[in-house]
Coordinates of C-alpha atoms and ligand atoms in Angstrom, one line a residue:
M1007 CA -53.2 278.1 25.5
R1008 CA -51.0 280.2 27.5
S1009 CA -48.3 282.4 26.3
S1010 CA -45.5 283.3 28.1
S1011 CA -44.4 286.1 25.2
V1012 CA -46.7 288.8 24.9
G1013 CA -46.4 292.5 23.7
I1014 CA -46.2 295.2 21.6
D1015 CA -45.8 294.3 18.3
E1016 CA -46.3 297.8 16.2
I1017 CA -46.2 300.7 17.7
S1018 CA -47.9 304.5 15.9
V1019 CA -47.5 308.2 17.3
A1020 CA -50.4 311.0 15.4
A1021 CA -49.9 314.6 16.4
P1022 CA -52.0 317.7 14.8
R1023 CA -50.6 319.2 12.2
A1024 CA -50.4 321.9 14.0
Y1025 CA -47.9 323.4 17.3
L1026 CA -47.6 325.9 19.1
D1027 CA -44.1 327.9 19.7
L1028 CA -43.4 328.2 24.0
V1029 CA -41.2 330.7 23.3
D1030 CA -44.0 332.4 22.2
L1031 CA -46.9 331.3 24.2
A1032 CA -43.9 332.5 27.1
T1033 CA -43.4 336.0 24.7
A1034 CA -47.8 336.6 24.6
R1035 CA -48.0 335.7 28.8
N1036 CA -45.4 337.7 29.4
I1037 CA -43.8 335.2 31.2
P1038 CA -39.6 334.7 30.5
S1039 CA -39.4 332.2 28.1
E1040 CA -36.3 329.5 30.2
K1041 CA -39.2 329.1 32.7
F1042 CA -41.0 326.9 30.2
T1043 CA -37.6 325.8 27.9
K1044 CA -35.9 324.8 30.5
G1045 CA -38.0 324.8 34.1
L1046 CA -40.4 322.5 31.9
G1047 CA -38.6 321.6 28.6
A1048 CA -40.9 322.1 27.0
V1049 CA -40.5 323.1 23.4
R1050 CA -43.5 323.2 21.0
M1051 CA -47.2 322.0 21.6
A1052 CA -49.5 320.6 19.7
I1053 CA -52.6 321.7 18.9
A1054 CA -55.5 320.3 17.8
D1055 CA -58.5 321.7 15.5
R1056 CA -62.0 321.3 15.3
H1057 CA -61.3 318.8 13.3
E1058 CA -59.5 316.8 15.5
D1059 CA -60.7 315.2 18.0
P1060 CA -60.3 311.9 19.6
V1061 CA -61.2 309.4 18.1
A1062 CA -59.7 311.3 14.3
L1063 CA -56.4 310.9 16.6
A1064 CA -56.6 307.9 17.4
T1065 CA -57.7 306.3 14.2
D1066 CA -54.9 308.3 12.5
A1067 CA -52.3 306.3 14.6
A1068 CA -54.2 302.5 14.4
H1069 CA -54.0 303.9 10.7
S1070 CA -50.7 303.8 9.7
L1071 CA -50.0 300.4 11.4
V1072 CA -49.1 298.0 9.2
F1073 CA -51.2 294.3 10.6
D1074 CA -54.0 292.2 9.4
R1075 CA -57.4 294.2 10.0
E1076 CA -59.2 289.5 10.4
R1077 CA -56.6 288.4 13.0
I1078 CA -58.1 291.8 15.3
G1079 CA -60.4 290.5 18.6
F1080 CA -60.5 293.3 20.9
C1081 CA -59.9 296.9 20.6
A1082 CA -59.3 299.2 22.8
V1083 CA -59.3 303.4 23.6
G1084 CA -57.1 304.7 26.9
T1085 CA -59.1 308.2 26.5
E1086 CA -59.9 311.2 29.4
T1087 CA -61.4 313.5 27.1
G1088 CA -64.5 312.1 26.6
I1089 CA -66.6 312.9 23.9
D1090 CA -69.9 310.7 24.7
H1091 CA -71.5 309.6 28.3
S1092 CA -72.2 306.6 26.8
K1093 CA -70.8 305.4 23.2
P1094 CA -67.0 304.4 23.6
V1095 CA -64.3 305.6 21.0
A1096 CA -63.4 302.8 20.9
S1097 CA -66.9 301.9 18.8
Y1098 CA -66.3 304.5 16.8
V1099 CA -62.3 303.6 15.9
H1100 CA -63.6 300.6 14.9
G1101 CA -66.4 301.6 13.2
L1102 CA -63.4 303.7 11.0
L1103 CA -61.3 301.4 10.6
G1104 CA -63.3 298.0 9.3
L1105 CA -62.9 295.7 12.4
P1106 CA -64.4 292.6 12.3
S1107 CA -67.3 292.3 14.4
R1108 CA -66.2 289.4 16.5
A1109 CA -64.2 291.7 19.0
R1110 CA -64.3 292.8 22.3
V1111 CA -64.5 296.9 21.9
Y1112 CA -64.5 298.9 24.4
D1113 CA -62.6 302.3 26.2
A1114 CA -61.3 302.0 30.1
K1115 CA -60.8 305.2 31.6
H1116 CA -58.5 305.6 34.4
A1117 CA -57.1 309.3 33.9
C1118 CA -53.7 308.8 32.3
F1119 CA -54.0 305.4 33.6
G1120 CA -56.5 304.4 31.6
G1121 CA -53.9 303.4 27.8
T1122 CA -52.4 301.1 30.4
A1123 CA -55.9 299.5 31.6
A1124 CA -56.4 299.0 28.6
L1125 CA -52.4 297.3 27.4
M1126 CA -52.5 295.4 30.7
A1127 CA -56.1 294.0 29.8
A1128 CA -54.4 293.1 25.8
C1129 CA -51.9 291.4 27.4
E1130 CA -53.5 289.0 30.2
W1131 CA -56.0 288.0 27.7
I1132 CA -53.3 287.4 24.4
A1133 CA -51.9 285.5 27.9
S1134 CA -55.0 283.6 29.4
G1135 CA -54.8 282.4 26.5
A1136 CA -59.0 284.0 25.9
A1137 CA -57.4 285.3 22.6
R1138 CA -56.9 282.1 20.8
G1139 CA -54.1 283.4 18.8
R1140 CA -55.6 286.1 17.4
S1141 CA -54.1 290.6 18.0
A1142 CA -55.7 293.3 20.1
L1143 CA -55.2 296.1 19.1
V1144 CA -54.6 298.8 21.7
I1145 CA -54.7 302.7 21.3
C1146 CA -54.0 305.6 23.8
S1147 CA -55.7 309.8 22.7
D1148 CA -56.0 312.8 23.8
I1149 CA -55.9 316.5 24.2
A1150 CA -54.4 318.1 27.0
R1151 CA -55.7 321.3 28.0
Y1152 CA -55.7 324.0 30.5
E1153 CA -57.4 327.2 30.7
L1154 CA -55.6 329.7 28.9
G1155 CA -53.1 332.1 31.0
S1156 CA -53.2 329.3 34.0
P1157 CA -49.6 328.0 35.0
G1158 CA -50.9 324.3 33.5
E1159 CA -50.9 326.1 29.7
P1160 CA -48.1 325.5 28.9
T1161 CA -48.1 321.4 29.2
Q1162 CA -51.0 321.1 26.8
G1163 CA -50.5 319.4 24.0
A1164 CA -52.2 316.6 21.7
G1165 CA -51.8 313.0 19.9
A1166 CA -53.3 309.2 20.3
V1167 CA -50.3 306.5 20.6
A1168 CA -51.8 302.9 18.4
M1169 CA -50.4 299.7 19.2
I1170 CA -51.3 295.8 18.0
V1171 CA -50.6 293.7 20.3
S1172 CA -49.9 290.5 19.9
E1173 CA -47.5 286.7 20.9
A1174 CA -44.5 286.3 20.2
P1175 CA -44.0 291.1 19.6
S1176 CA -41.4 291.9 16.7
L1177 CA -41.5 295.2 19.2
V1178 CA -40.9 294.9 22.9
E1179 CA -41.9 291.9 25.1
I1180 CA -44.4 292.9 28.5
E1181 CA -43.2 291.4 31.9
V1182 CA -47.1 289.7 32.4
G1183 CA -47.7 289.8 35.8
R1184 CA -44.6 290.8 37.7
S1185 CA -45.5 294.9 37.8
G1186 CA -45.6 297.1 40.6
M1187 CA -48.7 298.8 41.9
F1188 CA -50.2 301.7 43.6
T1189 CA -53.2 303.7 44.3
R1190 CA -54.4 306.5 46.5
D1191 CA -57.6 308.4 46.2
V1192 CA -56.6 312.1 45.9
H1193 CA -58.1 315.4 44.4
D1194 CA -54.8 316.2 41.5
F1195 CA -56.2 316.2 38.2
W1196 CA -60.0 316.1 37.0
R1197 CA -62.1 317.5 34.5
P1198 CA -65.4 318.1 35.7
L1199 CA -68.0 317.0 32.8
H1200 CA -69.4 320.5 31.7
R1201 CA -66.0 321.3 31.1
K1202 CA -63.3 320.8 28.5
D1203 CA -59.9 321.9 30.6
A1204 CA -58.5 320.4 32.8
L1205 CA -58.3 321.1 36.6
V1206 CA -55.5 320.8 38.9
D1207 CA -53.8 320.8 42.0
G1208 CA -50.6 321.6 40.3
H1209 CA -47.9 321.5 42.5
F1210 CA -49.7 318.5 45.3
S1211 CA -50.2 316.5 41.7
V1212 CA -46.0 317.2 41.2
N1213 CA -46.2 315.5 44.7
C1214 CA -48.5 312.2 43.9
Y1215 CA -46.1 311.3 40.9
L1216 CA -43.3 311.3 43.2
D1217 CA -45.5 309.2 45.7
A1218 CA -46.5 307.1 43.2
L1219 CA -43.3 306.5 41.9
A1220 CA -42.1 305.5 45.1
G1221 CA -44.5 302.8 45.6
A1222 CA -45.2 301.0 42.5
F1223 CA -41.1 301.3 42.2
G1224 CA -40.8 299.9 45.0
E1225 CA -43.2 296.9 45.8
W1226 CA -42.2 295.9 41.6
R1227 CA -38.0 295.6 43.4
R1228 CA -39.1 294.0 45.7
E1229 CA -41.6 291.3 43.4
N1230 CA -38.7 291.5 40.4
D1231 CA -34.5 292.4 42.1
S1232 CA -33.9 288.7 42.5
S1233 CA -35.1 287.7 39.0
G1234 CA -33.8 289.7 36.0
A1235 CA -31.4 292.0 34.2
P1236 CA -30.9 295.3 35.7
L1237 CA -32.8 297.9 33.8
A1238 CA -31.0 299.7 30.7
R1239 CA -33.5 302.6 30.3
C1240 CA -36.5 303.9 31.6
A1241 CA -39.2 305.6 30.1
Y1242 CA -41.8 307.6 32.7
H1243 CA -45.5 309.1 32.0
V1244 CA -44.0 313.0 30.8
P1245 CA -46.4 315.8 31.5
Y1246 CA -43.5 318.2 31.0
V1247 CA -40.0 317.0 29.8
K1248 CA -38.5 317.9 33.5
M1249 CA -41.2 315.8 35.5
A1250 CA -39.3 312.8 33.4
K1251 CA -36.0 314.2 35.4
K1252 CA -37.5 314.6 38.3
A1253 CA -39.2 311.3 38.3
D1254 CA -35.6 309.4 37.6
K1255 CA -34.0 311.4 40.5
H1256 CA -36.4 310.0 43.4
R1257 CA -36.3 306.6 41.9
A1258 CA -32.4 307.0 41.5
G1259 CA -32.7 308.0 45.5
L1260 CA -34.6 305.0 46.4
E1261 CA -32.0 303.2 44.6
G1262 CA -29.2 305.6 46.9
L1263 CA -28.2 307.2 44.1
D1264 CA -26.1 310.8 44.3
D1265 CA -26.8 314.0 42.9
A1266 CA -24.4 313.4 40.3
A1267 CA -24.9 309.7 39.9
A1268 CA -28.7 310.4 38.8
E1269 CA -27.7 313.0 36.1
A1270 CA -25.6 311.1 34.3
R1271 CA -28.6 308.5 34.6
F1272 CA -31.2 310.0 33.8
A1273 CA -28.9 311.7 30.2
R1274 CA -27.9 308.0 29.7
E1275 CA -31.1 305.8 30.0
V1276 CA -34.5 308.3 29.5
G1277 CA -32.3 311.2 27.5
S1278 CA -34.3 309.6 24.6
S1279 CA -37.2 308.8 25.7
L1280 CA -38.1 312.5 26.0
T1281 CA -37.6 313.8 21.9
F1282 CA -40.9 313.7 21.1
A1283 CA -43.0 314.5 23.8
A1284 CA -40.8 318.1 24.4
E1285 CA -42.3 318.5 20.7
I1286 CA -45.8 317.5 21.3
G1287 CA -46.5 318.4 25.1
N1288 CA -48.9 316.0 27.1
I1289 CA -50.7 313.9 25.8
Y1290 CA -52.4 312.8 28.8
T1291 CA -53.3 308.3 27.8
G1292 CA -50.3 307.6 25.2
S1293 CA -47.6 309.7 26.7
L1294 CA -46.0 307.1 28.4
Y1295 CA -46.0 305.2 25.3
M1296 CA -45.7 307.9 22.9
A1297 CA -41.9 308.6 25.7
L1298 CA -41.1 304.8 23.9
A1299 CA -41.5 305.4 21.1
S1300 CA -38.9 308.1 20.9
M1301 CA -36.7 306.1 22.5
L1302 CA -37.2 302.5 20.1
H1303 CA -37.2 305.9 17.8
Q1304 CA -33.6 307.4 18.4
E1305 CA -32.1 304.1 19.5
D1306 CA -31.5 300.7 19.0
L1307 CA -32.1 298.8 22.5
R1308 CA -32.4 295.1 21.0
G1309 CA -32.5 292.3 23.7
Q1310 CA -31.8 294.8 26.6
R1311 CA -34.7 295.3 29.5
I1312 CA -36.1 298.3 30.2
G1313 CA -38.5 299.8 32.6
M1314 CA -42.3 301.6 32.8
F1315 CA -43.6 304.1 34.5
S1316 CA -47.1 305.5 34.1
Y1317 CA -49.5 307.1 36.4
G1318 CA -52.9 308.5 36.3
S1319 CA -54.2 311.1 38.7
G1320 CA -56.2 310.3 41.2
C1321 CA -54.8 308.0 41.2
M1322 CA -53.0 304.7 39.8
A1323 CA -49.4 304.2 38.6
E1324 CA -48.0 301.0 38.0
F1325 CA -43.8 299.9 36.7
F1326 CA -42.8 297.0 34.8
G1327 CA -40.6 295.8 32.8
A1328 CA -39.8 295.0 29.0
R1329 CA -37.7 293.7 27.3
V1330 CA -37.2 295.2 24.2
V1331 CA -36.6 292.7 20.8
G1332 CA -36.7 295.3 17.1
S1333 CA -35.3 299.1 16.5
P1334 CA -38.7 300.4 15.1
R1335 CA -38.0 303.5 12.8
G1336 CA -39.5 306.2 10.9
L1337 CA -42.0 306.8 14.6
D1338 CA -40.8 310.3 13.9
A1339 CA -44.0 310.9 11.2
C1340 CA -46.0 312.5 14.2
I1341 CA -43.6 315.9 13.7
R1342 CA -42.6 315.9 11.2
N1343 CA -43.7 318.2 8.1
R1344 CA -46.4 320.8 10.8
Q1345 CA -47.2 324.3 11.2
R1346 CA -46.5 326.9 13.3
L1347 CA -49.4 328.6 14.6
T1348 CA -49.2 332.2 15.9
F1349 CA -50.1 332.8 19.3
G1350 CA -53.5 334.3 17.9
E1351 CA -54.6 331.5 15.8
Y1352 CA -53.9 329.6 19.1
E1353 CA -55.9 331.9 21.0
S1354 CA -58.9 331.9 17.9
I1355 CA -58.5 328.1 17.1
R1356 CA -59.7 327.5 21.6
R1357 CA -61.8 330.3 20.9
N1358 CA -63.9 328.9 18.3
E1359 CA -63.7 325.2 18.6
Q1360 CA -67.6 324.6 19.5
E1361 CA -68.9 321.5 17.8
G1362 CA -71.2 322.6 15.2
P1363 CA -73.2 321.2 12.0
V1364 CA -71.1 319.2 10.0
T1365 CA -68.9 320.5 8.0
E1366 CA -66.4 319.3 4.9
V1367 CA -62.4 320.0 5.4
E1368 CA -59.4 319.2 2.6
T1369 CA -57.9 316.2 4.7
E1370 CA -56.2 313.1 3.7
R1371 CA -56.9 311.9 8.0
T1372 CA -59.6 310.8 9.5
A1373 CA -61.5 313.9 10.8
F1374 CA -64.5 315.3 13.1
L1375 CA -67.1 316.3 10.7
G1376 CA -69.6 317.7 13.3
I1377 CA -73.0 317.1 14.8
D1378 CA -76.1 316.0 12.7
A1379 CA -79.6 316.4 13.0
Q1380 CA -79.7 313.7 15.6
E1381 CA -76.9 315.3 17.8
R1382 CA -74.7 312.1 15.9
R1383 CA -70.6 312.4 15.7
V1384 CA -69.9 312.5 11.9
Y1385 CA -66.5 311.6 10.3
R1386 CA -64.9 311.2 7.1
A1387 CA -63.0 308.3 7.5
P1388 CA -59.2 308.2 6.1
G1389 CA -58.6 308.8 2.5
A1390 CA -63.0 308.0 2.0
R1391 CA -66.0 310.4 1.7
A1392 CA -67.8 311.9 5.1
I1393 CA -70.0 309.3 5.7
S1394 CA -71.8 308.9 8.8
I1395 CA -71.1 306.3 11.3
A1396 CA -74.0 305.8 12.9
A1397 CA -75.7 305.6 9.3
Ligands
LIG2686 N1 -36.0 330.3 34.1 C1 -35.4 328.6 33.9 N2 -36.5 328.0 35.2 C2 -37.5 329.1 36.2 C3 -37.2 329.5 35.4 C4 -36.6 331.0 34.9 N3 -36.6 332.2 34.5 N4 -38.5 330.3 36.0 C5 -39.0 329.2 37.0 N5 -38.4 328.4 36.7 C6 -38.5 326.6 37.1 C7 -38.9 326.7 38.3 O1 -37.9 326.7 39.3 C8 -39.3 325.4 38.1 O2 -38.8 324.5 38.5 P1 -38.3 323.6 39.7 O3 -39.6 321.9 38.7 O4 -37.4 322.4 38.8 O5 -38.2 323.8 40.8 C9 -40.3 324.9 37.2 O6 -39.2 326.7 36.5 C10 -41.9 325.2 37.1 O7 -42.0 326.8 38.2 P2 -43.3 326.7 38.7 O8 -42.9 325.4 39.8 O9 -42.7 327.9 39.4 O10 -44.8 327.3 37.5 P3 -45.4 326.7 37.3 O11 -46.1 327.1 39.3 O12 -46.2 327.8 37.2 O13 -46.0 325.3 37.4 C11 -47.0 323.0 37.1 C12 -45.8 323.9 37.4 C13 -47.3 322.4 38.6 C14 -46.1 321.6 37.1 C15 -47.8 323.3 36.3 O14 -47.7 323.4 34.5 C16 -49.6 322.4 35.9 O15 -50.1 322.7 37.1 N6 -48.9 321.7 35.2 C17 -50.5 320.3 34.7 C18 -50.2 319.1 36.0 C19 -49.2 318.3 36.5 O16 -48.5 318.1 35.0 N7 -48.8 317.9 37.0 C20 -47.9 316.7 37.2 C21 -48.0 316.0 37.9 S1 -49.7 314.8 37.8 C22 -49.5 313.7 36.3 O17 -48.6 313.8 35.8 C23 -50.7 313.6 35.6 C24 -50.7 314.4 34.0 O18 -50.9 314.2 32.7 C25 -51.2 315.9 34.2

């Protein structure tokens, strides 16, 4: 049976335990700290250690959701932090969480758009009636990395967002089938197979993002202007906080607002979505959904219509509307009780991160333990003893 009310029933954000303060990075790199804190809007960035890979972060984000595992018939992970050419992150997550075998399980990739690709597929699976009453688990998980000392370095981060997608959701209803889309083949950001650090044509990537926003928002307006309430808030893909400000100003210009009106609108309608990003940094696929979580955590927006803008380099963009139906609390666990790294500790993590043989680690969380003799990845499930998923 087709369903018209589909969306996010639950959401949770997971981030690494440690972070680097951007003032410490600026001091070490001999750059005025205001360039990072005011120029980019970054305060701290989460740093993943060798046990916190995309599978571990994704599993932790999903583990803190309260949901009926037997009702999951779809598990998709959006990621651009590849760990294997073939085996998807979603299979590891499925195994570590003990989800039902009667399910569709895969990864979705298109740079930072991969999470939205997975979310929309889940929504359409449910809206079409194919889910037959079951729910979907959608996770976005990434480690954002650039070369040490490069302009991209202060825009790193790591984390995952997990969402249960269901009929008659209790948090956010997505306006399925009414999105505006834009795509174009560009080389603004890429991650060649032989390297972990992304390469980016930084200023060009900012222009690609803004062009894609104009394209996707323009189509969305043509399709939606005469229907639906005005947008009370807007959440953007946030590669760094200032980019969301540039995006909202660009959208305001398309709507004919002057600079003063745009500035006021940004503070009112976008500000609350940026708190987690300022603390965690870019989490690529999950960045838009972390912005949504940040907004929902701080404001009771029940009954309000919001806009959402997803951008993936390469590039693909989607602008869509949603209606907030719930007001969750406690989504800030991802930025509590973290450990501040010294600059030396940060550099040491970055320089000693080769994936080695299996070693145990003391943690309550999911952990990547290493590679076994058959080159299989070995994980410790949350709250469990070390296990090899492939065994
Ligand atoms: N005090 C205050 N502000 C200062 C300052 C100071 N002392 N010095 C510089 N600034 C300001 C600049 O005026 C500038 O502000 P505006 O953008 O408003 O003009 C800002 O700080 C940044 O300065 P620069 O442009 O000189 O910085 P940069 O060239 O070193 O690097 C960057 C900026 C290109 C964004 C770089 O960080 C980068 O390459 N980041 C990664 C790519 C990225 O995030 N792209 C975003 C779009 S692509 C995307 O969204 C996909 C994705 O997730 C990656």
